[in-house]
Amino acid sequence: MTAAIGEAPVLGTDADPRWFAPLLVWRGIVAVALAALTLGAVVQRGLVLDGPIRWVLVAALAGATAAAVMALLWTRRRDHRGRVTGFALDGLIGVIAAFIALNRMDIFTGLDAVGDEFNGSASWLLLIVLGWLVSGFADRTGTNAEFVKTAARYTMLVGLAVLLLTMNLLAGILEFVQRAVGTEVIAFTAVAIVAFTFTKILWGDRAAALFNTNQSQAETLEGLLFVAPNALGFLTFFAGPLVVSLFISFTEWDGLTDAVFVGFQHYADLLSDDLFLRSLRNILVFGVIAIPAAVVPALLLAALLNSKLPGMRVFRAIYFLPSIAGVVGVTLIWKQLFNSTVGFLNYAILQVTDFFNGLFGSGLTAPQPQWISDSNIALFSVIILFAWQTIGFNTVLFLAGMQGIDGGLYEAADIDGASPWVRFRRITVPLLKPTTVFVVATTTILALQLFNEPFILQSPAPPAGPGNSTLTPVVYLYQNAFQQFQIGYASAVAWALFILIFGVTLLYFRRQGEDGVLTA
Amino acid sequence: MSVDTMPDRDAQIRRDRRGRILRTIVTRGGAYAILLGFAAIMLFPFVFMVASALKTPEDTFRYPPKVLPRSPSVAEIDGEDVELFALPTSEGTREVFLAESGIEAGLFVNPNDPEATLAWPLALASDTGTTATVEGEALPVFSIDGPTGTVELALQRNTSVGRFVATDDPDVVTFAVVRTAARAEAVDPQWQNFSEIIELRNFDRSLTNTILVTILVVGGTLFTSIMGGYAFSRVQFPGRDKIFVAYIGSIMIPFIVLIVPLFRLMVSLGWVNTLGSLVWPFLFNAYGTFLMRQFFVSIPKDLEEAAFIDGAKRWRILWGIFVPLSWPAIATLATFMFLYAWNSFIWPLVSINLGNPDDFVLTLALQTLGGQAGESPNLLFAAIVLSVTVPFLVFAFAQRYFVENVATSGIK
């Protein structure tokens, strides 16, 4: 260590820019402050954050402290790593400080106020959309294209201006300034400004020269900058919560009092939890019927659509509608169709039975099931709905797969006089196997997460349905986490389900080979 | 080849061709029949949705159910609104109104078909003096000049009828039991349902919130995905490809694993029950980054190298060269994110739920409305129509990208 310091150039030489000494001081402050924060997070119980989240925070802070210390040493030696590490640290500190300041100013929740104002002026949005559409079609207007484009652009501008004005933008800015006055907010804003200033300095050409940065090291910095939005969002809203989730699943926690570590207790309990086992059984029954019901008709329809007859695009569009309409609306429509007294489904059954009775003189009585409220059939109602929703989507997937099949094969089969069925059986099905495996896998993963359909169909009754007949693992998770506040147990349910889904994914990759997703 | 076999072969070829044409017609007919059948199944719920949105509340509970919205016909007769009936008259089934009620009448039955009955005033029936046996009972037979001409029917019991007069011709008169007489109905869409639902229970606010959230999520995701996609495809930094693999590997992790800790995070940040909780966590998308990266990789390197020589910075190269070239990928990602944001349900249910109706998004408003719609499903359906119209419109304009999205990723 002493050797390292001895090698370092003396401070304050003419070659150093004016900001170098402050940078070193700042590096020191950052390292000390992070160390103090880490210590504080370890010692102080119930910091600002929930119990389990605190330990994730401690780990993150410890890592940051280590990085800050290294950055200090590297910066003293003018090692290029000092620039990269310092850049990342300062950027991160700036973002976090700015985030806290803005959150204290209620900026992130301020969207609600925007929603308030937006409601009155949203119609001006139409003007912007109109301008956008017109500019899109401008090229087709021929000689006037330039004029139309300009006019459209001005329409959009006017729309935006009126939108912002009617949304009380000025009042909003004033309000914002008022909230900014407050010691905490000012402190965090100051930290953010200092951190961002050093970030900018480290980004500059002079810093690059000082740290003897070569081309590839400079590129690393740019890479960090471009990845930053994704990386920060991913860590905050995905990776962090994921780790926390696993942690919570090993604790007994109601969300209010301190979490108690219980090890694998929850997972052991799951194995003898009748309700959880019931949810697994339900989802198994559901999958065994719903997956073929959503895949086999799709394969047939895709084969027909692939025949290049006129009107196929229209059919494809129609089949696609259920998958874009939104699960809530669609489920509510079906809820009315399922209605046992005035619903169309029972009426159709009645009509068909009468028709058969008239045709064959048989005396069948039409079954009139209580679709949603009969514990024997409730799950079957969900299956019908799920299949109806998913078939069109799967059809388009199959169609995409079929268009990759060499047309010459079909021509050869035609010459041999093969019937359409034989061509389907001997060419389409075997060559479509990768697509089929993919479709089955995605449909299975979707089916395992079944929640919306039973929840909305049964509402306002509990989503578990009559006699727990539509209790799915996710419904069970929801009940545990957000109704009974068994947060630890709910997390265990989530991870158990995740393991199941992961198993399906692994199975898929094993079938598909490794070349599926990662081919560049 | 002898001369006399030629006609034979021609006939054979002609027969073959005819057979093939026939087979084509049959197979194509079958194909269209199946396709049409499925199209009907896929479309019917939507037709039902639109029709129900235009019904009166009573009409939604009618049995047998009818698709088209109908309501009882009313006409102004002598300055008063009266209900109209549709009854068989001597001039066929006509729209009639009740002119007089409580007329003494008999319920007559056809001796040959005891199911066919007719209620008619006794004063207008003439006794033939004969009797007929209906279900073991000897009944007097009357001659009646009824709506279907003169018939001989047996009198079963006494009842009372009303006199009905056609609205357009006072000479056309018929009789029927008032209580069971068929009401005249007309297709009568209730367009005001839409304005009613918009004013009801903050529904317009929910629509606005959904639009706001969707715009922010789509815009934000496009921005981060373009940035990330560019970094992972064009900027060299240590560990880049490993980070990329880990990042897209996260696509495999289902959202439900995150729902509990993400909710706790929202609690810690004070974002529960705010629209922010629906926006800020969802601006980062591994799938979007993957999609953009795959597209950027396919762009030839020469294009940007020329720009580098010009001294352009990466930022300008990205937005000036890459983005304009990547319109198809951007549109695909935008449609995908649009659907995701517009239709998401479980997360708003958890993070907003019933805490604050001002922050309902459409899906929540629909779900709440669905729970309360006992007495007015028509309004619920009007709300559903509004909620699916926007995705359908976007689909109509950007169909290609929807299908492309499915074809390239298969992620729902």
Short mmCIF file of N, CA and C in Angstrom, two decimals, chain A residues 12-105:
data_model
loop_
_atom_site.label_atom_id
_atom_site.label_comp_id
_atom_site.label_asym_id
_atom_site.label_seq_id
_atom_site.Cartn_x
_atom_site.Cartn_y
_atom_site.Cartn_z
N GLY A 12 -1.47 18.46 -6.78
CA GLY A 12 -1.37 19.88 -7.05
C GLY A 12 -0.31 20.27 -8.08
N THR A 13 0.17 19.32 -8.87
CA THR A 13 1.10 19.68 -9.93
C THR A 13 0.36 20.49 -10.99
N ASP A 14 1.14 21.20 -11.79
CA ASP A 14 0.54 22.06 -12.80
C ASP A 14 -0.31 21.27 -13.80
N ALA A 15 0.11 20.02 -14.01
CA ALA A 15 -0.59 19.22 -15.02
C ALA A 15 -2.03 18.92 -14.61
N ASP A 16 -2.30 18.93 -13.31
CA ASP A 16 -3.65 18.57 -12.87
C ASP A 16 -4.63 19.71 -13.11
N PRO A 17 -5.81 19.39 -13.60
CA PRO A 17 -6.84 20.42 -13.73
C PRO A 17 -7.29 20.87 -12.35
N ARG A 18 -7.97 22.02 -12.32
CA ARG A 18 -8.38 22.60 -11.05
C ARG A 18 -9.33 21.70 -10.27
N TRP A 19 -10.10 20.89 -10.98
CA TRP A 19 -11.10 20.10 -10.29
C TRP A 19 -10.55 18.83 -9.66
N PHE A 20 -9.24 18.56 -9.87
CA PHE A 20 -8.74 17.25 -9.41
C PHE A 20 -8.72 17.14 -7.90
N ALA A 21 -8.25 18.22 -7.23
CA ALA A 21 -8.21 18.19 -5.76
C ALA A 21 -9.61 18.05 -5.16
N PRO A 22 -10.60 18.87 -5.61
CA PRO A 22 -11.96 18.66 -5.12
C PRO A 22 -12.47 17.25 -5.39
N LEU A 23 -12.10 16.69 -6.54
CA LEU A 23 -12.56 15.34 -6.86
C LEU A 23 -12.05 14.33 -5.83
N LEU A 24 -10.77 14.48 -5.48
CA LEU A 24 -10.19 13.57 -4.49
C LEU A 24 -10.91 13.70 -3.15
N VAL A 25 -11.17 14.97 -2.76
CA VAL A 25 -11.89 15.21 -1.51
C VAL A 25 -13.26 14.54 -1.58
N TRP A 26 -13.94 14.76 -2.69
CA TRP A 26 -15.27 14.19 -2.89
C TRP A 26 -15.22 12.67 -2.82
N ARG A 27 -14.21 12.06 -3.45
CA ARG A 27 -14.05 10.60 -3.40
C ARG A 27 -13.96 10.13 -1.95
N GLY A 28 -13.16 10.90 -1.18
CA GLY A 28 -13.01 10.54 0.22
C GLY A 28 -14.32 10.66 0.97
N ILE A 29 -15.03 11.78 0.74
CA ILE A 29 -16.31 11.98 1.42
C ILE A 29 -17.26 10.83 1.08
N VAL A 30 -17.32 10.49 -0.22
CA VAL A 30 -18.24 9.44 -0.65
C VAL A 30 -17.92 8.13 0.06
N ALA A 31 -16.60 7.78 0.11
CA ALA A 31 -16.22 6.51 0.73
C ALA A 31 -16.62 6.50 2.20
N VAL A 32 -16.32 7.60 2.91
CA VAL A 32 -16.64 7.66 4.34
C VAL A 32 -18.16 7.62 4.54
N ALA A 33 -18.87 8.42 3.74
CA ALA A 33 -20.32 8.49 3.91
C ALA A 33 -20.96 7.13 3.66
N LEU A 34 -20.51 6.43 2.63
CA LEU A 34 -21.09 5.12 2.33
C LEU A 34 -20.79 4.13 3.44
N ALA A 35 -19.56 4.19 3.97
CA ALA A 35 -19.21 3.29 5.08
C ALA A 35 -20.12 3.57 6.27
N ALA A 36 -20.32 4.87 6.55
CA ALA A 36 -21.17 5.24 7.67
C ALA A 36 -22.60 4.75 7.46
N LEU A 37 -23.10 4.93 6.24
CA LEU A 37 -24.45 4.48 5.92
C LEU A 37 -24.59 2.97 6.11
N THR A 38 -23.56 2.23 5.64
CA THR A 38 -23.60 0.78 5.77
C THR A 38 -23.70 0.40 7.25
N LEU A 39 -22.82 1.03 8.04
CA LEU A 39 -22.80 0.75 9.46
C LEU A 39 -24.17 1.07 10.08
N GLY A 40 -24.67 2.25 9.71
CA GLY A 40 -25.97 2.68 10.22
C GLY A 40 -27.06 1.68 9.88
N ALA A 41 -27.04 1.18 8.65
CA ALA A 41 -28.07 0.23 8.22
C ALA A 41 -27.97 -1.07 9.00
N VAL A 42 -26.72 -1.47 9.36
CA VAL A 42 -26.56 -2.70 10.12
C VAL A 42 -27.07 -2.52 11.55
N VAL A 43 -26.65 -1.41 12.17
CA VAL A 43 -26.93 -1.21 13.59
C VAL A 43 -28.39 -0.87 13.83
N GLN A 44 -28.87 0.12 13.11
CA GLN A 44 -30.20 0.66 13.41
C GLN A 44 -31.29 -0.30 12.96
N ARG A 45 -32.15 -0.68 13.92
CA ARG A 45 -33.26 -1.56 13.55
C ARG A 45 -34.33 -0.73 12.87
N GLY A 46 -35.06 -1.37 11.98
CA GLY A 46 -36.20 -0.71 11.34
C GLY A 46 -35.85 0.64 10.77
N LEU A 47 -34.85 0.67 9.92
CA LEU A 47 -34.43 1.91 9.25
C LEU A 47 -35.65 2.50 8.55
N VAL A 48 -35.45 3.15 7.43
CA VAL A 48 -36.63 3.66 6.74
C VAL A 48 -37.41 2.55 6.05
N LEU A 49 -36.73 1.42 5.81
CA LEU A 49 -37.34 0.39 4.97
C LEU A 49 -37.76 -0.82 5.78
N ASP A 50 -38.60 -1.65 5.16
CA ASP A 50 -39.07 -2.88 5.79
C ASP A 50 -37.91 -3.81 6.13
N GLY A 51 -38.13 -4.65 7.13
CA GLY A 51 -37.11 -5.57 7.61
C GLY A 51 -36.27 -6.26 6.55
N PRO A 52 -36.86 -7.19 5.78
CA PRO A 52 -36.03 -7.95 4.84
C PRO A 52 -35.35 -7.06 3.80
N ILE A 53 -36.05 -5.99 3.41
CA ILE A 53 -35.47 -5.12 2.39
C ILE A 53 -34.19 -4.47 2.93
N ARG A 54 -34.17 -4.26 4.26
CA ARG A 54 -33.02 -3.63 4.88
C ARG A 54 -31.74 -4.43 4.61
N TRP A 55 -31.83 -5.75 4.68
CA TRP A 55 -30.62 -6.56 4.51
C TRP A 55 -30.12 -6.53 3.09
N VAL A 56 -31.04 -6.44 2.16
CA VAL A 56 -30.63 -6.26 0.77
C VAL A 56 -29.92 -4.92 0.64
N LEU A 57 -30.45 -3.92 1.33
CA LEU A 57 -29.87 -2.58 1.29
C LEU A 57 -28.47 -2.61 1.89
N VAL A 58 -28.31 -3.33 3.01
CA VAL A 58 -26.99 -3.42 3.65
C VAL A 58 -25.98 -4.01 2.68
N ALA A 59 -26.38 -5.08 2.02
CA ALA A 59 -25.47 -5.74 1.06
C ALA A 59 -25.09 -4.75 -0.04
N ALA A 60 -26.08 -4.04 -0.56
CA ALA A 60 -25.82 -3.10 -1.65
C ALA A 60 -24.89 -1.99 -1.18
N LEU A 61 -25.14 -1.47 0.04
CA LEU A 61 -24.31 -0.39 0.57
C LEU A 61 -22.88 -0.87 0.81
N ALA A 62 -22.72 -2.09 1.31
CA ALA A 62 -21.38 -2.63 1.55
C ALA A 62 -20.62 -2.71 0.23
N GLY A 63 -21.30 -3.18 -0.81
CA GLY A 63 -20.67 -3.26 -2.13
C GLY A 63 -20.27 -1.88 -2.61
N ALA A 64 -21.15 -0.91 -2.42
CA ALA A 64 -20.87 0.45 -2.86
C ALA A 64 -19.70 1.04 -2.10
N THR A 65 -19.63 0.74 -0.80
CA THR A 65 -18.52 1.24 0.00
C THR A 65 -17.19 0.71 -0.53
N ALA A 66 -17.16 -0.59 -0.79
CA ALA A 66 -15.95 -1.19 -1.33
C ALA A 66 -15.56 -0.51 -2.63
N ALA A 67 -16.55 -0.29 -3.50
CA ALA A 67 -16.28 0.37 -4.78
C ALA A 67 -15.76 1.78 -4.55
N ALA A 68 -16.34 2.47 -3.56
CA ALA A 68 -15.94 3.86 -3.30
C ALA A 68 -14.49 3.92 -2.82
N VAL A 69 -14.10 2.96 -1.96
CA VAL A 69 -12.72 2.93 -1.45
C VAL A 69 -11.76 2.66 -2.61
N MET A 70 -12.10 1.67 -3.45
CA MET A 70 -11.25 1.37 -4.59
C MET A 70 -11.16 2.58 -5.52
N ALA A 71 -12.29 3.26 -5.72
CA ALA A 71 -12.30 4.42 -6.61
C ALA A 71 -11.37 5.50 -6.09
N LEU A 72 -11.36 5.66 -4.76
CA LEU A 72 -10.48 6.66 -4.15
C LEU A 72 -9.03 6.33 -4.45
N LEU A 73 -8.66 5.05 -4.21
CA LEU A 73 -7.26 4.64 -4.42
C LEU A 73 -6.89 4.78 -5.89
N TRP A 74 -7.77 4.32 -6.76
CA TRP A 74 -7.49 4.37 -8.20
C TRP A 74 -7.37 5.81 -8.69
N THR A 75 -8.25 6.66 -8.15
CA THR A 75 -8.21 8.06 -8.59
C THR A 75 -6.88 8.70 -8.19
N ARG A 76 -6.40 8.39 -6.99
CA ARG A 76 -5.11 8.95 -6.56
C ARG A 76 -4.00 8.53 -7.49
N ARG A 77 -4.10 7.28 -7.97
CA ARG A 77 -3.05 6.78 -8.86
C ARG A 77 -3.31 7.15 -10.33
N ARG A 78 -4.42 7.85 -10.55
CA ARG A 78 -4.83 8.19 -11.91
C ARG A 78 -4.97 6.95 -12.78
N ASP A 79 -5.40 5.89 -12.13
CA ASP A 79 -5.68 4.63 -12.83
C ASP A 79 -7.00 4.82 -13.59
N HIS A 80 -7.07 4.33 -14.82
CA HIS A 80 -8.29 4.56 -15.62
C HIS A 80 -9.50 3.93 -14.95
N ARG A 81 -9.28 2.90 -14.11
CA ARG A 81 -10.41 2.27 -13.42
C ARG A 81 -11.06 3.25 -12.45
N GLY A 82 -10.24 4.19 -11.97
CA GLY A 82 -10.77 5.22 -11.06
C GLY A 82 -11.81 6.06 -11.76
N ARG A 83 -11.59 6.31 -13.04
CA ARG A 83 -12.54 7.13 -13.79
C ARG A 83 -13.87 6.38 -13.97
N VAL A 84 -13.77 5.11 -14.42
CA VAL A 84 -14.99 4.34 -14.67
C VAL A 84 -15.78 4.14 -13.38
N THR A 85 -15.06 3.69 -12.32
CA THR A 85 -15.75 3.42 -11.06
C THR A 85 -16.35 4.69 -10.50
N GLY A 86 -15.54 5.78 -10.52
CA GLY A 86 -16.04 7.04 -10.01
C GLY A 86 -17.24 7.53 -10.80
N PHE A 87 -17.16 7.38 -12.10
CA PHE A 87 -18.26 7.80 -12.97
C PHE A 87 -19.54 7.05 -12.60
N ALA A 88 -19.39 5.72 -12.45
CA ALA A 88 -20.57 4.92 -12.12
C ALA A 88 -21.12 5.31 -10.75
N LEU A 89 -20.22 5.44 -9.77
CA LEU A 89 -20.64 5.78 -8.40
C LEU A 89 -21.33 7.14 -8.37
N ASP A 90 -20.69 8.15 -8.98
CA ASP A 90 -21.26 9.50 -8.94
C ASP A 90 -22.60 9.53 -9.66
N GLY A 91 -22.65 8.87 -10.80
CA GLY A 91 -23.91 8.83 -11.53
C GLY A 91 -25.00 8.23 -10.66
N LEU A 92 -24.66 7.11 -10.02
CA LEU A 92 -25.62 6.40 -9.18
C LEU A 92 -26.07 7.27 -8.01
N ILE A 93 -25.06 7.89 -7.35
CA ILE A 93 -25.39 8.76 -6.20
C ILE A 93 -26.29 9.89 -6.65
N GLY A 94 -25.93 10.48 -7.79
CA GLY A 94 -26.75 11.58 -8.32
C GLY A 94 -28.17 11.14 -8.57
N VAL A 95 -28.31 9.98 -9.22
CA VAL A 95 -29.65 9.49 -9.54
C VAL A 95 -30.44 9.23 -8.27
N ILE A 96 -29.79 8.57 -7.30
CA ILE A 96 -30.51 8.22 -6.07
C ILE A 96 -30.89 9.48 -5.30
N ALA A 97 -29.94 10.44 -5.18
CA ALA A 97 -30.24 11.67 -4.45
C ALA A 97 -31.35 12.43 -5.14
N ALA A 98 -31.27 12.51 -6.46
CA ALA A 98 -32.32 13.21 -7.21
C ALA A 98 -33.65 12.50 -7.01
N PHE A 99 -33.60 11.17 -7.03
CA PHE A 99 -34.81 10.38 -6.85
C PHE A 99 -35.45 10.68 -5.49
N ILE A 100 -34.60 10.68 -4.44
CA ILE A 100 -35.15 10.93 -3.11
C ILE A 100 -35.73 12.34 -3.03
N ALA A 101 -34.97 13.33 -3.58
CA ALA A 101 -35.46 14.71 -3.55
C ALA A 101 -36.79 14.81 -4.27
N LEU A 102 -36.86 14.20 -5.46
CA LEU A 102 -38.10 14.28 -6.23
C LEU A 102 -39.24 13.55 -5.54
N ASN A 103 -38.90 12.42 -4.92
CA ASN A 103 -39.95 11.66 -4.22
C ASN A 103 -40.47 12.46 -3.03
N ARG A 104 -39.55 13.17 -2.32
CA ARG A 104 -39.98 14.02 -1.20
C ARG A 104 -40.88 15.15 -1.70
N MET A 105 -40.65 15.54 -2.94
CA MET A 105 -41.48 16.60 -3.52
C MET A 105 -42.76 16.02 -4.13
#
